[in-house]
Every structure is written in structure tokens, then in C-alpha cells.
Coordinates of C-alpha atoms and ligand atoms in Angstrom, one line a residue:
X2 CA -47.0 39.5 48.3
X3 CA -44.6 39.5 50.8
X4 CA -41.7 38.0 48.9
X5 CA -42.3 40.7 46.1
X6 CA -41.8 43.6 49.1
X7 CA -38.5 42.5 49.9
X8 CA -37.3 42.0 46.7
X9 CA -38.0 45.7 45.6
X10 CA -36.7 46.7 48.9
X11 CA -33.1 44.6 48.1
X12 CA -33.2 45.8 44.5
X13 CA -32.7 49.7 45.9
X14 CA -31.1 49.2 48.7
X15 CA -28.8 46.1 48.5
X16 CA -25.0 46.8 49.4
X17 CA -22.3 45.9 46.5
X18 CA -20.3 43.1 48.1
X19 CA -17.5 41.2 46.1
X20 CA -19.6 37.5 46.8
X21 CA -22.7 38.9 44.9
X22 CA -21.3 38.9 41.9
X23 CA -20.3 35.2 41.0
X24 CA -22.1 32.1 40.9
X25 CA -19.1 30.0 41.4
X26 CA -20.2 27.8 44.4
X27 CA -16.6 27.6 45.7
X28 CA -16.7 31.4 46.2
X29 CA -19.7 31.5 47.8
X30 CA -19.2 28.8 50.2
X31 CA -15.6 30.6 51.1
X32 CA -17.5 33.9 51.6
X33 CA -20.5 32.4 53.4
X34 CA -18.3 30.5 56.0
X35 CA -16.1 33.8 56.3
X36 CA -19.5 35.8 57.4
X37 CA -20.4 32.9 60.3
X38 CA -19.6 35.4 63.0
X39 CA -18.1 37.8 61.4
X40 CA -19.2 41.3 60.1
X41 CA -19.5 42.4 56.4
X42 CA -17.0 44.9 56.6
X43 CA -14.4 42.9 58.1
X44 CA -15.1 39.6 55.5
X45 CA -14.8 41.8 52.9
X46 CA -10.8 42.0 52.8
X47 CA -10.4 38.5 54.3
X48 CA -12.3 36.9 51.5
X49 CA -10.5 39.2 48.6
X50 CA -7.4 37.9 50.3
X51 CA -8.3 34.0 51.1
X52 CA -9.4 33.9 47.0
X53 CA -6.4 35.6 45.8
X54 CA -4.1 33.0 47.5
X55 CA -6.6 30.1 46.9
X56 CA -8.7 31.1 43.8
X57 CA -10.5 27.3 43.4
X58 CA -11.0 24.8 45.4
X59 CA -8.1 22.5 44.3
X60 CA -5.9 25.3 45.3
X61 CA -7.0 25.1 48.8
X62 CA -7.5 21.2 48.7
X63 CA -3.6 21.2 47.6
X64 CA -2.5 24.0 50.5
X65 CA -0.8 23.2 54.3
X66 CA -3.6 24.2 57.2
X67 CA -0.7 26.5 58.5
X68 CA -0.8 28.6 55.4
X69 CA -4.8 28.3 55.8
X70 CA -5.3 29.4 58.6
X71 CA -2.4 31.9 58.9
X72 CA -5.0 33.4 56.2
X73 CA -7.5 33.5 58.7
X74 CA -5.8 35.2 61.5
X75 CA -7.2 37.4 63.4
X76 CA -11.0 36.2 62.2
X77 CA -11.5 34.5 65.0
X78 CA -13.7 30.4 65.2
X79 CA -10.8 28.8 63.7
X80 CA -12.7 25.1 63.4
X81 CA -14.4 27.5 60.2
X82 CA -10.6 27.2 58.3
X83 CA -10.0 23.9 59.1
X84 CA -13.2 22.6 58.1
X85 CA -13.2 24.6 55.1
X86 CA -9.6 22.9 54.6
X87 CA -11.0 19.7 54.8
X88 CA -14.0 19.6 52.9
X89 CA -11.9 21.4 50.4
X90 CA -9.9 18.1 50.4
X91 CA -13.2 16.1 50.6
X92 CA -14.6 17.5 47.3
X93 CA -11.4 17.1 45.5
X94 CA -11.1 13.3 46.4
X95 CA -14.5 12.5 46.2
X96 CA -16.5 14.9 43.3
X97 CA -13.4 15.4 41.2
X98 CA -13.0 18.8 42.5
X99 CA -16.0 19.7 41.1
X100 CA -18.1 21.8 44.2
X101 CA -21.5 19.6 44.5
X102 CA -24.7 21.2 43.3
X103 CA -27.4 19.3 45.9
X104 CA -28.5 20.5 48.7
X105 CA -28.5 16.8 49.8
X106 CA -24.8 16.6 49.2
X107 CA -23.7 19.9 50.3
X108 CA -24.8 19.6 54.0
X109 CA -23.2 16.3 53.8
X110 CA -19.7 18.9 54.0
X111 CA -17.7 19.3 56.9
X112 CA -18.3 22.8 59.0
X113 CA -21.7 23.2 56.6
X114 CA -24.9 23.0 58.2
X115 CA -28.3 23.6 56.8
X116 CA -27.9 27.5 56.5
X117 CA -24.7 27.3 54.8
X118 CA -26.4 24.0 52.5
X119 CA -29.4 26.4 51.5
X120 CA -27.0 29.3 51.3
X121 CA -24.9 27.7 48.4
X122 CA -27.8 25.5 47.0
X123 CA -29.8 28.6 46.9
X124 CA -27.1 31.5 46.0
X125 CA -24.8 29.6 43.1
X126 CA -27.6 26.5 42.3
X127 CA -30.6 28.6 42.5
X128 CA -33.0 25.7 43.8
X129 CA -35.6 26.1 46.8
X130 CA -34.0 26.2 50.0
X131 CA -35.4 29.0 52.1
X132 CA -32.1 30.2 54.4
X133 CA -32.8 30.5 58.4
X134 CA -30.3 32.6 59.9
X135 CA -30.7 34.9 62.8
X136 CA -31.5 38.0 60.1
X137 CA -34.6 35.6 58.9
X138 CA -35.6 35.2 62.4
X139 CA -35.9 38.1 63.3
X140 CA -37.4 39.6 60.5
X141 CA -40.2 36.4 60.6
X142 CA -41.0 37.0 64.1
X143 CA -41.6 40.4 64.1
X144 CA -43.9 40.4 61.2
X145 CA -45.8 37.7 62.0
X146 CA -45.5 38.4 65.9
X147 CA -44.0 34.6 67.0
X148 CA -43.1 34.6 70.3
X149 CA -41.9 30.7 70.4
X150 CA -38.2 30.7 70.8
X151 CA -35.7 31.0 68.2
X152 CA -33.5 28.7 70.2
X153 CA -35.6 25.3 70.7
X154 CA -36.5 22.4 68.1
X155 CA -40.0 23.6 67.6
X156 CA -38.8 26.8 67.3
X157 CA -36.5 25.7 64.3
X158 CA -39.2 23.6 62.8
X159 CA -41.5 26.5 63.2
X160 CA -39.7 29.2 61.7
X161 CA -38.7 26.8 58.6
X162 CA -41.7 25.7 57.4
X163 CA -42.7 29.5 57.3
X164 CA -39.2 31.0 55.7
X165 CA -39.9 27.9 53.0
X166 CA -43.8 29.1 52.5
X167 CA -42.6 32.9 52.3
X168 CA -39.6 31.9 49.8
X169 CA -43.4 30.5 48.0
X170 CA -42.8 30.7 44.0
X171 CA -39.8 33.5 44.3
X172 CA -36.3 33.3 42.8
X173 CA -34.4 31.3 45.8
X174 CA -31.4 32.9 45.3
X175 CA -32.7 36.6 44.8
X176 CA -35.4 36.5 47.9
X177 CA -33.2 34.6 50.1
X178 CA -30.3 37.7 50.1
X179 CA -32.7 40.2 49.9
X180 CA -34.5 39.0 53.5
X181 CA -31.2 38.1 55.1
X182 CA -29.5 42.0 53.9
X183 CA -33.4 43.5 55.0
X184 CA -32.5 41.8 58.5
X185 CA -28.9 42.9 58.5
X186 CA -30.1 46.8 57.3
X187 CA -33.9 47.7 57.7
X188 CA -35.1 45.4 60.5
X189 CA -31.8 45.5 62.7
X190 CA -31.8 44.3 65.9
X191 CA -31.5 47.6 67.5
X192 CA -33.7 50.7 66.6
X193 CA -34.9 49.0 63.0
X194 CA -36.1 51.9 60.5
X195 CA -39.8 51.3 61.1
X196 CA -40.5 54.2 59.7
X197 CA -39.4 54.1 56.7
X198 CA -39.9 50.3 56.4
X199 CA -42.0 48.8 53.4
X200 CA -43.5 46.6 55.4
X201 CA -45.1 48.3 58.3
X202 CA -48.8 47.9 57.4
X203 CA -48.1 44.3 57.8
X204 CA -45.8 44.3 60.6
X205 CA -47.4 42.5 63.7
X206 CA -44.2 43.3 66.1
X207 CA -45.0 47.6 65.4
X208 CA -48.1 47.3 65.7
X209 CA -48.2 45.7 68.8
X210 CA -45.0 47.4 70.6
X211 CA -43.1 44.0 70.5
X212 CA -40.0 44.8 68.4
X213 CA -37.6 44.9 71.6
X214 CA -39.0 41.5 73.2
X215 CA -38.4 39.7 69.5
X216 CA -37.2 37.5 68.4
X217 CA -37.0 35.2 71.8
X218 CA -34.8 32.9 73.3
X219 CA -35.5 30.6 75.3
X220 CA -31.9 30.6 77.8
X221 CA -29.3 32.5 78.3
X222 CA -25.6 31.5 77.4
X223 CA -23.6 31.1 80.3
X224 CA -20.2 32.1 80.1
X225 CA -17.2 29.9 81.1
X226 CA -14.0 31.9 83.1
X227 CA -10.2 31.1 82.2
X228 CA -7.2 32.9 83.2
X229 CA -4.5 32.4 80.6
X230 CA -1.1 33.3 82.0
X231 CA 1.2 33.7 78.6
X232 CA 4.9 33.4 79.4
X233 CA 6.8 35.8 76.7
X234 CA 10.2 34.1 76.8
X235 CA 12.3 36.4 75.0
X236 CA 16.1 37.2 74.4
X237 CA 16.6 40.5 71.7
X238 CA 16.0 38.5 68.7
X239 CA 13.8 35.3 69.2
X240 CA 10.9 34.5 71.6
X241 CA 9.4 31.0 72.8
X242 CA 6.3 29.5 70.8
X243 CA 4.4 26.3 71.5
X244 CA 1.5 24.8 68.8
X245 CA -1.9 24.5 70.4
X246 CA -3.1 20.5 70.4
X247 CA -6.2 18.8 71.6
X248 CA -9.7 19.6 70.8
X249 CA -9.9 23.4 72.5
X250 CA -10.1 27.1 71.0
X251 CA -7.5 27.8 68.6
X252 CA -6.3 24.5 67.8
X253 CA -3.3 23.8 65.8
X254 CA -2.7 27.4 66.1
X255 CA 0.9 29.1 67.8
X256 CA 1.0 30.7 71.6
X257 CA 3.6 31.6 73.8
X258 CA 3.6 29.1 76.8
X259 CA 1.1 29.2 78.9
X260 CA -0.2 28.1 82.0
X261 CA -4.3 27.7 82.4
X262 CA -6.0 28.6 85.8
X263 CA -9.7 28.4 86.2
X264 CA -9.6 30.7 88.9
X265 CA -7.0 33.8 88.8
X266 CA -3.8 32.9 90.2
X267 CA -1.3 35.0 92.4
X268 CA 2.1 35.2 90.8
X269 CA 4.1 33.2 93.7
X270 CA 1.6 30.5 93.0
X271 CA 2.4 30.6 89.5
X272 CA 6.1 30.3 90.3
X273 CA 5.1 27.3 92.3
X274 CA 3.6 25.6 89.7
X275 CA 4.3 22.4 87.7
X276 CA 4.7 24.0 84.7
X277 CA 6.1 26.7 85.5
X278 CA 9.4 24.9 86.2
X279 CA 8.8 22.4 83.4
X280 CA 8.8 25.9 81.0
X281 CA 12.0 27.2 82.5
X282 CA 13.6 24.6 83.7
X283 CA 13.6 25.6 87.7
X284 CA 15.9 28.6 86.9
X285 CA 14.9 31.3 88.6
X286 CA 13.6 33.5 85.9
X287 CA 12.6 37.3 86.6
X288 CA 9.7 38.9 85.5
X289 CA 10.5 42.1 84.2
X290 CA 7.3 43.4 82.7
X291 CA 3.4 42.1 83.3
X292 CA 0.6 43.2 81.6
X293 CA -2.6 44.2 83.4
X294 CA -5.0 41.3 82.7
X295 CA -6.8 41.4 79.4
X296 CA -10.8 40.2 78.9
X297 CA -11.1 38.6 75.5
X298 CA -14.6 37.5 74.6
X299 CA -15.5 34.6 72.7
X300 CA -19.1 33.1 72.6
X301 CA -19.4 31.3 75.7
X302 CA -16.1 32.0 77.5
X303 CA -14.1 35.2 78.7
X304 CA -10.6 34.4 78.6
X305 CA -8.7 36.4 81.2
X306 CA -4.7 37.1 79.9
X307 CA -2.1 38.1 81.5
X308 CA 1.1 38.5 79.6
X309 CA 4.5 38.0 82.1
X310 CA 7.2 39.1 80.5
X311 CA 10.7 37.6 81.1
X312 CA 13.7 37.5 79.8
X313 CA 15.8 34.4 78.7
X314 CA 19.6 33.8 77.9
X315 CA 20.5 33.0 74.7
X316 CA 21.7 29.8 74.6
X317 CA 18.2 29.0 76.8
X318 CA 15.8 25.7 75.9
X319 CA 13.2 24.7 78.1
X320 CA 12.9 21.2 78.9
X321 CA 9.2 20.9 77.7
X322 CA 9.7 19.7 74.2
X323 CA 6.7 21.5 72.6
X324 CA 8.3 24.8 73.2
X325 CA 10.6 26.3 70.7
X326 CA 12.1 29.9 69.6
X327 CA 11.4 31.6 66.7
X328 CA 13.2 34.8 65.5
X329 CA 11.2 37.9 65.4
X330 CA 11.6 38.5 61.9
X331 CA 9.5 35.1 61.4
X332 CA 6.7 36.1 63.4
X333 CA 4.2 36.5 60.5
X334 CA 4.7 32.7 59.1
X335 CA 2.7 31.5 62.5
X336 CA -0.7 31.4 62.8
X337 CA -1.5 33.1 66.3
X338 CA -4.8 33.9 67.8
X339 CA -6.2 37.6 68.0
X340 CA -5.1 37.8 71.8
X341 CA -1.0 36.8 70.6
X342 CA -1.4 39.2 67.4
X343 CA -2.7 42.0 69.5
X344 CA 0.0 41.5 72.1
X345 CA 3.0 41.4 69.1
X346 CA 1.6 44.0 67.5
X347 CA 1.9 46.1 70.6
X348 CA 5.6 44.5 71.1
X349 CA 6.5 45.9 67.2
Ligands
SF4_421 S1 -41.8 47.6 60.7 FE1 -40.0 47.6 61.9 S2 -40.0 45.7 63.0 FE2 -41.5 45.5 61.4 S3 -40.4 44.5 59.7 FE3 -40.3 46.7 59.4 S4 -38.3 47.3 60.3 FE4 -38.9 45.3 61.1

């Protein structure tokens, strides 16, 4: 059987990772949101972390999102620590704190959606929800050679109904690690160990000389351009902040002031500009230093930064009423995005 392959593959070759070794739904949720887009080895200290500060669920239900997602910095897809925040909250109001143990009632959680559901249902609850992530895909369509895309409805539908039949009469939680750490270690998306692979015999995709063209997609993700002009407002001791609102990347999260072009501006236009003179009040501010511009890479954008630095008097405060100075030394209490981090860290 199939199932029974990949479980003796995952019993000698499975890697020892802190999540494994509870049942504790709470901890497994934390750790299966934390690996959303992020790789093992970096989860691994954020989660040892994120559970030493928060080590239940009511301690994160009872915490400020500042302290959460100061936690989470430099992790990148913030919405994962606010939702994670909030569902924290959810469970504590509504279930007595107590994590819930349906599937039915798990994907009804804010930031979970049916991977996550049959993650934590499966992993901590042990009942039959075969897990679909892009591991599972991959490993499906190259054994079984499906060629319908990973990316559509009936693609979805598709590759369910067969990850439920192949999770057949196996322990849920044992076969649905073992097929998502075969994905992530034997059948990798680049140059998977055929050779030494258990399941070769079977495999449709070696056989035929389809591992490169599988899994497929059916469109290509096209990527948005911004050019984010940071203005590092600084005197020797402090440096201007603002808190990121609205519904965007990085939300609630701190910035230096910034001014947003969709198309890369020169630096007499950015003089020109509205807010430039709303950040510094129309005094004629010199640039003294400006970095070269910066590609940052998030899933469907590239954000283009430029960091201008220039500095301030003392007793300066900029008219716009979001903006305000914090001293060096107070850096770390902030939540900033990677980009900000990077750019203090090269500043200390
Ligand atoms: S033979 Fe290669 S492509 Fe097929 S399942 Fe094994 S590792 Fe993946």
C-alpha cells in the first residue's frame, strides 16, 4: 500500500522538530501558522520563542498585538500574527479557552483554512482529514502523473478526493506528516532523490520524464511594482516613526515616513511632493545620505526602497500628526517590517 511506503519512509527519515512532540492543539496551530511561508529552519526559533512568551492560548488571548507581532518580526505575512491574535481571543471568549477539537469548528478560526483545519484536526485530534498542501501536490501528481492544475477548483477537488482515498484506513496524524516531510525531503521540487526513492516502481512522473513539468499551474502570478521612498528623519539620539493603517502589507506595524510612487520618482519630484512638505514642514531639509534602491520580494509585489537620509534639529515635529520620534535605544519595542529591521540593523 501506498500509505504504508511513506510511513516507513517518515519513520527513518523524519527530521526531529520541537512541534512533533506535543499534541497540544494550541502548539500545533502556533507552529503550523508559523510554517505558512516560512522555512523549517527559520520557524524553528520563532516558535521556541513565540511559546516561551505565550505558552497557552489565554496567554496570547490576554497579550497587546504590538507585543505579538513585535514576536513575529522579521517573519514576514503579518495578517498570520494578527489572525492568530484574534482567534486566540475568539477561543478564549467563545470555547472557554479550551482549543476546539472539530474539524468543523476549527476552520470556522480566523487566518485557518482547510490545510491548517486538517492540520490540527489531524496532528493533535488524530481524526481523518487528509492535509493538501503544495508538498501533497506534488508528491500526488507525480506518482499518479495529473497534469490538471494545482491552482483551479477542479484541480482542488481533484487532488482532495485522492489525498482523502490515499490517507484510506492509515493513522491521520502519522501519514499526513510523513507525505508532507516526503514532499519537503525526498520528492523536492528541484532534483528529488529518485533514485533512492521507495517509490519509484510506482512513480508515473519517472517513468514518464514528467518530474520537471509537475505539478502544473494553470497562470502565472503577476507581480505588482512600488517604489517606497523612506524618509529617515533623525537627530543623534531619536528618529521619526509613523504606525502603518489601512488594509495593506504590514499593517499596524512601525515605518519611517514614507512616500509611495507607483512609478520610480526623481528626487526633485519628491521634494515637490505633497507629502513631502506635510513630513517636514516646507523646511528645506538636506539629504545627506541615500541608499541605492533596494528590491524586496513579497508574493505578488516587489517593493522598490530607497532610504533618504536627512537630518533634523532637535526641537523638530512634523506637522503630520501620525509621525513621531522615538529614541534609539527604544528601537526594539516597535514592530518594524524586514525592509526597516534590515536597514536599522545596518544603522547599529
Ligand atoms: S520517484 Fe522521484 S518523482 Fe517519483 S515520488 Fe519518488 S522522488 Fe518523487
Amino acid at each position: 500500500m501506498l500509505n504504508n511506503q511513506i510511513i516507513n519512509w517518515y519513520s527513518k527519515n523524519k527530521r526531529d522538530l520541537p512541534w512533533r512532540k506535543t499534541k497540544d492543539p494550541y502548539l500545533i496551530w502556533i507552529s503550523e501558522i508559523m510554517l505558512q511561508q516560512t522555512r523549517v529552519a527559520t520557524a524553528i526559533d520563532y516558535y521556541n520563542r513565540f511559546i516561551e512568551r505565550f505558552p497557552t492560548l489565554s496567554c496570547l488571548a490576554k497579550a497587546k498585538e504590538q507585543e505579538v507581532l513585535n514576536l513575529w518580526q522579521g517573519l514576514g505575512y503579518y495578517s498570520r500574527a494578527r489572525n492568530l491574535h484574534y482567534a486566540a481571543k475568539t477561543v478564549q471568549q467563545e470555547y472557554d479557552g479550551v482549543f476546539p477539537a472539530t474539524y468543523k469548528e476549527i476552520i470556522q478560526l480566523k487566518g485557518i483554512g482547510t490545510y491548517t483545519a486538517a492540520a490540527i484536526s489531524s496532528f493533535a485530534f488524530n481524526l481523518p482529514h487528509a492535509v493538501l498542501d503544495g508538498n501533497v501536490f506534488r508528491v500526488l501528481s507525480r506518482l499518479f502523473g495529473i497534469e490538471t492544475p494545482i491552482d483551479t477548483t477542479i484541480g482542488k477537488k481533484l487532488f482532495q478526493k485522492l489525498a482523502n482515498e490515499t490517507l484510506a484506513d492509515a493513522s491521520p496524524e502519522i501519514y499526513n506528516q510523513a507525505i508532507i516531510e516526503f514532499g519537503a525531503l525526498q520528492c523536492t521540487p528541484k532534483s528529488p532523490d529518485c533514485e533512492n526513492c521507495p517509490l519509484l516502481a510506482n512513480c508515473y512522473a519517472y517513468s514518464n520524464q514528467m518530474i520537471e513539468i509537475l505539478p502544473k499551474k494553470s497562470k502565472q502570478i503577476r507581480l505588482k511594482d512600488r517604489y517606497f521612498y523612506y524618509l529617515f528623519l533623525y537627530c543623534p539620539d531619536r528618529f521619526a516613526i509613523e504606525k502603518r493603517e489601512g488594509k495593506d502589507i504590514w499593517q499596524n506595524m512601525y515605518q519611517y515616513p514614507l512616500i509611495e510612487s507607483a512609478t520610480p520618482l526623481k528626487n526633485e519630484q519628491l521634494i515637490e511632493s505633497r507629502k513631502w512638505k506635510n513630513y517636514l514642514n516646507d523646511c528645506n531639509a538636506v539629504i545627506k545620505f541615500q541608499s541605492k534602491p533596494i528590491i524586496h520580494k513579497l508574493s505578488h509585489q516587489n517593493i522598490h526602497a530607497c532610504f533618504l537620509h536627512i537630518e533634523i534639529n532637535k526641537n523638530f515635529s512634523s506637522k503630520n500628526k501620525n509621525v513621531f520620534f522615538i529614541k534609539n535605544e527604544d528601537m526594539d519595542k516597535y514592530p518594524f517590517p524586514k525592509l526597516i529591521e534590515n536597514h536599522l540593523s545596518r544603522l547599529k
